[in-house]
mmCIF file of C-alpha atoms in Angstrom:
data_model
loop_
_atom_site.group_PDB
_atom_site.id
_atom_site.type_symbol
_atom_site.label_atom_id
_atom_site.label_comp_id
_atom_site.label_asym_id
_atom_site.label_seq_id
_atom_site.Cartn_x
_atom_site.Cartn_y
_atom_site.Cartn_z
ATOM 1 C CA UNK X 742 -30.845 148.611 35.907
ATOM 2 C CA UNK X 743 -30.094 151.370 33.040
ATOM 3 C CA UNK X 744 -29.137 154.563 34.967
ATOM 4 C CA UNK X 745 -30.132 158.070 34.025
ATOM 5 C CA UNK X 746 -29.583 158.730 30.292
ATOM 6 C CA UNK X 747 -29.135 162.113 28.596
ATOM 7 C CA UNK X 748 -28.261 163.265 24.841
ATOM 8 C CA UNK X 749 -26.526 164.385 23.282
ATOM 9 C CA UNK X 750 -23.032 164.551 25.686
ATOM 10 C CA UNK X 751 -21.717 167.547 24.511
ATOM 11 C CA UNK X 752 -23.093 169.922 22.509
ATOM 12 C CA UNK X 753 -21.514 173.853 20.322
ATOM 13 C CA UNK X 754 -23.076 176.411 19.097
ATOM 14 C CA UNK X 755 -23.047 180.223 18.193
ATOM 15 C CA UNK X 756 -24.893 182.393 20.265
ATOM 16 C CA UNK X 757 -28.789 182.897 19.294
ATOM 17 C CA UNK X 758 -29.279 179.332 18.489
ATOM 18 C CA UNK X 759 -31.875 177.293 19.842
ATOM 19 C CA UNK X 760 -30.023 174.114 21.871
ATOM 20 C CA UNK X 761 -32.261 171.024 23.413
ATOM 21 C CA UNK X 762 -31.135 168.450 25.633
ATOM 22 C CA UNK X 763 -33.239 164.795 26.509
ATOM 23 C CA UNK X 764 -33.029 162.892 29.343
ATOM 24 C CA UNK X 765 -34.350 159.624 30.279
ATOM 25 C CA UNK X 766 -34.385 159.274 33.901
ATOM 26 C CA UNK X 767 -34.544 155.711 35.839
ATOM 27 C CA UNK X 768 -37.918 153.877 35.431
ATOM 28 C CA UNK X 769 -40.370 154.286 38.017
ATOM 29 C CA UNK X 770 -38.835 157.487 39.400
ATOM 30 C CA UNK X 771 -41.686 160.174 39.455
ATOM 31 C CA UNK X 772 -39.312 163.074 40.514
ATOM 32 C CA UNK X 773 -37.224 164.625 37.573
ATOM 33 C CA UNK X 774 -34.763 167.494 37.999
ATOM 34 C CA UNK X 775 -32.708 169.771 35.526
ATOM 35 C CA UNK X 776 -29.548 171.467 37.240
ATOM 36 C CA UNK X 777 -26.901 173.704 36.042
ATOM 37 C CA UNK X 778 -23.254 173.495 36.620
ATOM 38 C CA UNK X 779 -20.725 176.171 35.870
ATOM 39 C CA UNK X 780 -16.974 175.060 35.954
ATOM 40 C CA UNK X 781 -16.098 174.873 39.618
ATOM 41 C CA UNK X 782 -19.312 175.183 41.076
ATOM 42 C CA UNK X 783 -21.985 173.104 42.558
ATOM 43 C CA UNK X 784 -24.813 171.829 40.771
ATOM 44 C CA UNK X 785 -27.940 174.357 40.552
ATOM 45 C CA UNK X 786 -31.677 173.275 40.491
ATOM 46 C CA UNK X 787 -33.567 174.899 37.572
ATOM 47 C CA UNK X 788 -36.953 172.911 38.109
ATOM 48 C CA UNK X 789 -37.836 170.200 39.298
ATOM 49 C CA UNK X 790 -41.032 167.265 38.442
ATOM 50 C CA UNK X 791 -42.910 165.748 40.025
ATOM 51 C CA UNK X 792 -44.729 162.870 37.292
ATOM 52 C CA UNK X 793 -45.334 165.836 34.652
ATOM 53 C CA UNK X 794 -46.275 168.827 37.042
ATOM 54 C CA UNK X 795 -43.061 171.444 37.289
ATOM 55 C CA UNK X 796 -43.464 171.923 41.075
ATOM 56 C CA UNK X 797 -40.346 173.971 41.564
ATOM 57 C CA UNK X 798 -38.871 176.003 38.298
ATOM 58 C CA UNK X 799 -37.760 179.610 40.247
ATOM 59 C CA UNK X 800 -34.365 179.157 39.348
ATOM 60 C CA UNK X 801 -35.213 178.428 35.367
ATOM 61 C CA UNK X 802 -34.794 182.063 33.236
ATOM 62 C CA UNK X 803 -38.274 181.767 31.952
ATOM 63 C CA UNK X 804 -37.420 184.227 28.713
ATOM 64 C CA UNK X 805 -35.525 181.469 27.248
ATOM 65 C CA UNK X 806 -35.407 178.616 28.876
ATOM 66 C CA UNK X 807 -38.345 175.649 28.975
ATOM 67 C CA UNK X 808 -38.954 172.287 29.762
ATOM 68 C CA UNK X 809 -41.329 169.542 29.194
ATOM 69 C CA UNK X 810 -41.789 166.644 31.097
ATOM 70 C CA UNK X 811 -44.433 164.749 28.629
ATOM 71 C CA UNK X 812 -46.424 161.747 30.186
ATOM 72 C CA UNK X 813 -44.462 161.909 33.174
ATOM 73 C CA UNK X 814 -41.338 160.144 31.922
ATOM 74 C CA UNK X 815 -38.492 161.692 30.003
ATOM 75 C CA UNK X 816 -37.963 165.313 30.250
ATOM 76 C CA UNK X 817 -36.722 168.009 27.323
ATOM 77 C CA UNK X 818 -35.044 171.073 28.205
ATOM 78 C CA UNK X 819 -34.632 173.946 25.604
ATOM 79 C CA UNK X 820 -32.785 177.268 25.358
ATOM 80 C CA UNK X 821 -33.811 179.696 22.902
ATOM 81 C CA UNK X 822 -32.009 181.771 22.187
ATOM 82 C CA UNK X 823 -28.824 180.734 23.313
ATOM 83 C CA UNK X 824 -26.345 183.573 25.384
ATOM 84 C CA UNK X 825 -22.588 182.865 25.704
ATOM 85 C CA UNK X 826 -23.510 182.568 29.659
ATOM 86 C CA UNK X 827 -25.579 179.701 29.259
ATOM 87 C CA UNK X 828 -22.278 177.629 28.686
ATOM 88 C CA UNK X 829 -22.039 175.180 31.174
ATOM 89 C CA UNK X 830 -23.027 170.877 31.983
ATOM 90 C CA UNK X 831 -26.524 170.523 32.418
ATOM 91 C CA UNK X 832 -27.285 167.686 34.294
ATOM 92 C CA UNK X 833 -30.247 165.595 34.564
ATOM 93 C CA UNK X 834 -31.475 163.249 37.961
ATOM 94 C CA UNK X 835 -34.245 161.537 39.241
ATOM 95 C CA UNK X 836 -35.116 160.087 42.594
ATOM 96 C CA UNK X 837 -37.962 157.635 43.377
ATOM 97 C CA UNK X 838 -39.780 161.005 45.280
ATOM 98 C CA UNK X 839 -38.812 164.304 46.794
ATOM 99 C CA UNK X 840 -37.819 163.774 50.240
ATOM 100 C CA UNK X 841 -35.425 161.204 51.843
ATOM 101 C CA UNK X 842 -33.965 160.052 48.607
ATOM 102 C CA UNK X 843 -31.031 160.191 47.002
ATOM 103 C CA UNK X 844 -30.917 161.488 43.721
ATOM 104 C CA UNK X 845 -29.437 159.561 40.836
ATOM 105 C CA UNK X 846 -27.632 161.528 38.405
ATOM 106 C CA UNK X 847 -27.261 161.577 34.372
ATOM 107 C CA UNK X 848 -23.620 162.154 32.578
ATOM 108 C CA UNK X 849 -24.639 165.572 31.772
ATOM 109 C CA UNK X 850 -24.634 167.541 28.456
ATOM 110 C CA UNK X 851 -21.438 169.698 27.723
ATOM 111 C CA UNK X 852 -22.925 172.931 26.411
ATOM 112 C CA UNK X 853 -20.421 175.103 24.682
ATOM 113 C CA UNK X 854 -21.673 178.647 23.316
ATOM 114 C CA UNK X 855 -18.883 180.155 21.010
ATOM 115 C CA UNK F 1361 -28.079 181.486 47.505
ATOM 116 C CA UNK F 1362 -26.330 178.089 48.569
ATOM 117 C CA UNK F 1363 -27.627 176.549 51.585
ATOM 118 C CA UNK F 1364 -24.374 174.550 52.069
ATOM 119 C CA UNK F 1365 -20.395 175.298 51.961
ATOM 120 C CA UNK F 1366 -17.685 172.975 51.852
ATOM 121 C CA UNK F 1367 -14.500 173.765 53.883
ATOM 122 C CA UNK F 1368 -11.602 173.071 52.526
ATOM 123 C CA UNK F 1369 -12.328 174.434 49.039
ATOM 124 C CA UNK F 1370 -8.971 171.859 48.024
ATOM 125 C CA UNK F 1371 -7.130 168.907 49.884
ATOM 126 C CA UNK F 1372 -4.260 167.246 49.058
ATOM 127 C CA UNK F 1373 -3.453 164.438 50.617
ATOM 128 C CA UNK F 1374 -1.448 160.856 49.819
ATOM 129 C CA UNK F 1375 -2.795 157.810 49.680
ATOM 130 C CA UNK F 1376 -3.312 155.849 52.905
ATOM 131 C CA UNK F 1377 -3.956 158.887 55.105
ATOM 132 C CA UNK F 1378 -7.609 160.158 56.321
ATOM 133 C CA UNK F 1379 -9.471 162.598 54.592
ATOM 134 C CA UNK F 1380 -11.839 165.307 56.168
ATOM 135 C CA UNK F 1381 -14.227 167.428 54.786
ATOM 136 C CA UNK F 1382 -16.883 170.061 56.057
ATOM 137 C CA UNK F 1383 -20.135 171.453 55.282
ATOM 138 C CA UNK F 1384 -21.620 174.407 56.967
ATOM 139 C CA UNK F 1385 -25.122 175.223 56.848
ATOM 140 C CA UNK F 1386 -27.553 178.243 57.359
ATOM 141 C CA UNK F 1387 -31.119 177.037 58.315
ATOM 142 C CA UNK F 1388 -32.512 173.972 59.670
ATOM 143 C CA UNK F 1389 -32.317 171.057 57.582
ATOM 144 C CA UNK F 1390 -34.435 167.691 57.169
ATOM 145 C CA UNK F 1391 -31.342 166.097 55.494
ATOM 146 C CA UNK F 1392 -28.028 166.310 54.391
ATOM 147 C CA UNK F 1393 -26.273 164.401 51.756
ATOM 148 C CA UNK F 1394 -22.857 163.882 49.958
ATOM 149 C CA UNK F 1395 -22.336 163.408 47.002
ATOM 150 C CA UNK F 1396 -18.776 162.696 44.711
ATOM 151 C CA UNK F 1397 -18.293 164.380 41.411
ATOM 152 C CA UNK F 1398 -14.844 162.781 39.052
ATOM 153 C CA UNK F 1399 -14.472 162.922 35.206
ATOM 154 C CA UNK F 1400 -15.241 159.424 35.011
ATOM 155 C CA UNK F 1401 -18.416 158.595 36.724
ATOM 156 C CA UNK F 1402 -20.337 161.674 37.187
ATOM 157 C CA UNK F 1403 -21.911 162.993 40.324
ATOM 158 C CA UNK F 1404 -22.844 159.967 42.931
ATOM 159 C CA UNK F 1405 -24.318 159.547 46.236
ATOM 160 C CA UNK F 1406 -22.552 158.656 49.128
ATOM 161 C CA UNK F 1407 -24.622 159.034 52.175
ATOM 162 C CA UNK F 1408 -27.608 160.834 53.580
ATOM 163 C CA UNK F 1409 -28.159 162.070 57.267
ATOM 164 C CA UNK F 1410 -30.890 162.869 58.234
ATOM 165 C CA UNK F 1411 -31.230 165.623 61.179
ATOM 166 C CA UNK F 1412 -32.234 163.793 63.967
ATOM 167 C CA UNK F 1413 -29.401 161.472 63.478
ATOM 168 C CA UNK F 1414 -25.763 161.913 64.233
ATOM 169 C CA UNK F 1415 -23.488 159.832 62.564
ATOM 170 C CA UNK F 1416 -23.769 157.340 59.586
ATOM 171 C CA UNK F 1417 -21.064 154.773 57.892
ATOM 172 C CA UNK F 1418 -20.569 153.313 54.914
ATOM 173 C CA UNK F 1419 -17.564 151.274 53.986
ATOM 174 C CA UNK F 1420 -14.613 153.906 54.606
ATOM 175 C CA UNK F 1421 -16.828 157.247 54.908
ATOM 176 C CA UNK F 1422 -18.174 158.389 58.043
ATOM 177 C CA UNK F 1423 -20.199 161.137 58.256
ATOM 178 C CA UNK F 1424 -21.018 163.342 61.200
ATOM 179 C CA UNK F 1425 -23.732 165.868 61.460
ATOM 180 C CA UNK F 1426 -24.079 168.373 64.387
ATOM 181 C CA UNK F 1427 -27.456 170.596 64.033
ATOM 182 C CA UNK F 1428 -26.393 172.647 66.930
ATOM 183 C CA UNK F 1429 -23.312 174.037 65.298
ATOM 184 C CA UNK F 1430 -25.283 173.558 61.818
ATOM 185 C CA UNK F 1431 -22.336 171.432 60.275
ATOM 186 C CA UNK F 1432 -21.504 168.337 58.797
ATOM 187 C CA UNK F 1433 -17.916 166.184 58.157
ATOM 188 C CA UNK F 1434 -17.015 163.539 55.787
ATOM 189 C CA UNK F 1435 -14.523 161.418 56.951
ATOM 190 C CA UNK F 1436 -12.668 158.973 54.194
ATOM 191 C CA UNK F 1437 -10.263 156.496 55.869
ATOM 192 C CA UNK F 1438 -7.366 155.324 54.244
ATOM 193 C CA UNK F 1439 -7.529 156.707 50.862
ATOM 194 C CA UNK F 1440 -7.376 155.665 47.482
ATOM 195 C CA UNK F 1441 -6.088 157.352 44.519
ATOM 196 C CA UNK F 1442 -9.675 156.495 43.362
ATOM 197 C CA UNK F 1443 -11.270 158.644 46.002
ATOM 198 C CA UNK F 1444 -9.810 161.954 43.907
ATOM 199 C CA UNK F 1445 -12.516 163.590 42.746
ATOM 200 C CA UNK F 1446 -14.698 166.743 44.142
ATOM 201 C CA UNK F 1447 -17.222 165.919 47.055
ATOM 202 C CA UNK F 1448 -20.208 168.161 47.825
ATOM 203 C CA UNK F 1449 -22.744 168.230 50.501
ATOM 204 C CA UNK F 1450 -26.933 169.201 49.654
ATOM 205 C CA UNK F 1451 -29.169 170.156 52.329
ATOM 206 C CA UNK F 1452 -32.336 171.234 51.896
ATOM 207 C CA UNK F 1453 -34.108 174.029 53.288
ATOM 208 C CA UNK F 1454 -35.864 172.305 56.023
ATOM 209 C CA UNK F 1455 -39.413 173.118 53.970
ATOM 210 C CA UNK F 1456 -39.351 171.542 50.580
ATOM 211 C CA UNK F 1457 -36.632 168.601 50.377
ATOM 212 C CA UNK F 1458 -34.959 169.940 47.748
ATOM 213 C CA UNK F 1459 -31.033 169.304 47.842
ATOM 214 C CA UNK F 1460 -29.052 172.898 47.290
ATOM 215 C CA UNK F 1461 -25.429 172.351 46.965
ATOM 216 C CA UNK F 1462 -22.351 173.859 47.811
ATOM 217 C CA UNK F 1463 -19.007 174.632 45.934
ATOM 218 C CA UNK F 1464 -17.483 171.602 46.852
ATOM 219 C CA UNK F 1465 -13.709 170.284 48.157
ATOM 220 C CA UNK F 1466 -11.678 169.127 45.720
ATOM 221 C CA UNK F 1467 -9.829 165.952 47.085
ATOM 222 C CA UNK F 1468 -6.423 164.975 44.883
ATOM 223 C CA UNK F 1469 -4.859 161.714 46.595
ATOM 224 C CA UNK F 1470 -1.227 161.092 45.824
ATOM 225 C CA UNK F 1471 -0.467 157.257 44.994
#
């Protein structure tokens, strides 16, 4: 069974650009979350799916961050512009629901804002 | 705010001996998990408690969970070099399910 799948791994840029990542999570798995990760820190949830419905996004900074979770599958998540704070892995999981489940996590995308 | 905090922050330790890590928690949970974070394989689940039980194994990790004292232990028995990585425990809020994790223990194990 393929596990989660994100591109690209690691991505640079200057500050003001627009950055997307893509992930791909486990088929058949209707819950879908983005999380944030800072170097020597937990993961933290930015939003959350459920099929395509964000039922939990308080964490995301709504003035330039989105996400997309098209037909209920894979999931985009954009920042625009970028801010030399946003420089962190962003990881991607899904579980099978939201509840009991463990959640199955991507590789993560390296985001490097110079 | 982080629902869960893992105590030690670092452990060193050499290979063969027990390792023991806690997670301390704020409000009542519905479940709490571990999960181990190294270079090479990501972040992956270990085990999940859920509150109304008390201890769980799997292979050489036991996990405790006391809801009175609103804490948690990993236990990993004779350890590997393998088992470095950082561990962290999610609980949720005891509402919504959804995992909120802590800082984490970093666990080196000397061969």
């Amino acid at each position: 069974e393929a596990g989660v799948v994100q591109s690209p791994r690691y991505k640079i840029i200057e500050k003001k650009q627009p950055v997307a990542f893509w992930c791909n999570p486990i088929s058949g798995h209707n819950t879908l979350y983005w999380y944030r990760q800072n170097l020597g820190q937990g993961p933290e949830l930015l939003i959350r799916y459920e099929n395509e419905e964000a039922v939990d996004d308080s964490q995301l900074p709504k003035d330039r961050f989105s996400a997309e979770r098209l037909k209920g599958v894979d999931s985009t998540l954009k920042i625009q512009p970028a801010e030399l704070g946003d420089s962190a892995v962003y990881l991607c999981a899904s579980s099978p629901g939201t509840g009991a489940y463990e959640q199955y996590f991507g590789p993560g995308t390296r985001l490097t804002v110079t | 705010s982080q629902q869960g905090e893992e105590d030690p922050q670092a452990l060193s330790i050499q290979e063969g001996e027990n390792a023991t890590m806690n997670c301390s928690y704020k409000t009542s949970i519905n479940n709490l998990q571990w999960y181990r974070q190294n270079s090479g394989r990501g972040l992956v689940h270990l085990i999940l408690i859920r509150s109304n039980e008390r201890e769980k194994h799997s292979g050489r990790l036991r996990v405790t969970l006391d809801t009175s004292k609103k804490s948690s232990s990993l236990l990993i028995t004779a350890s590997r070099a393998a088992d470095t990585a950082s561990y962290f425990c999610a609980t949720d809020d005891g509402g919504s399910y959804i995992p909120t994790f802590g800082r984490g223990t970093s666990l080196i194990v000397h061969p």
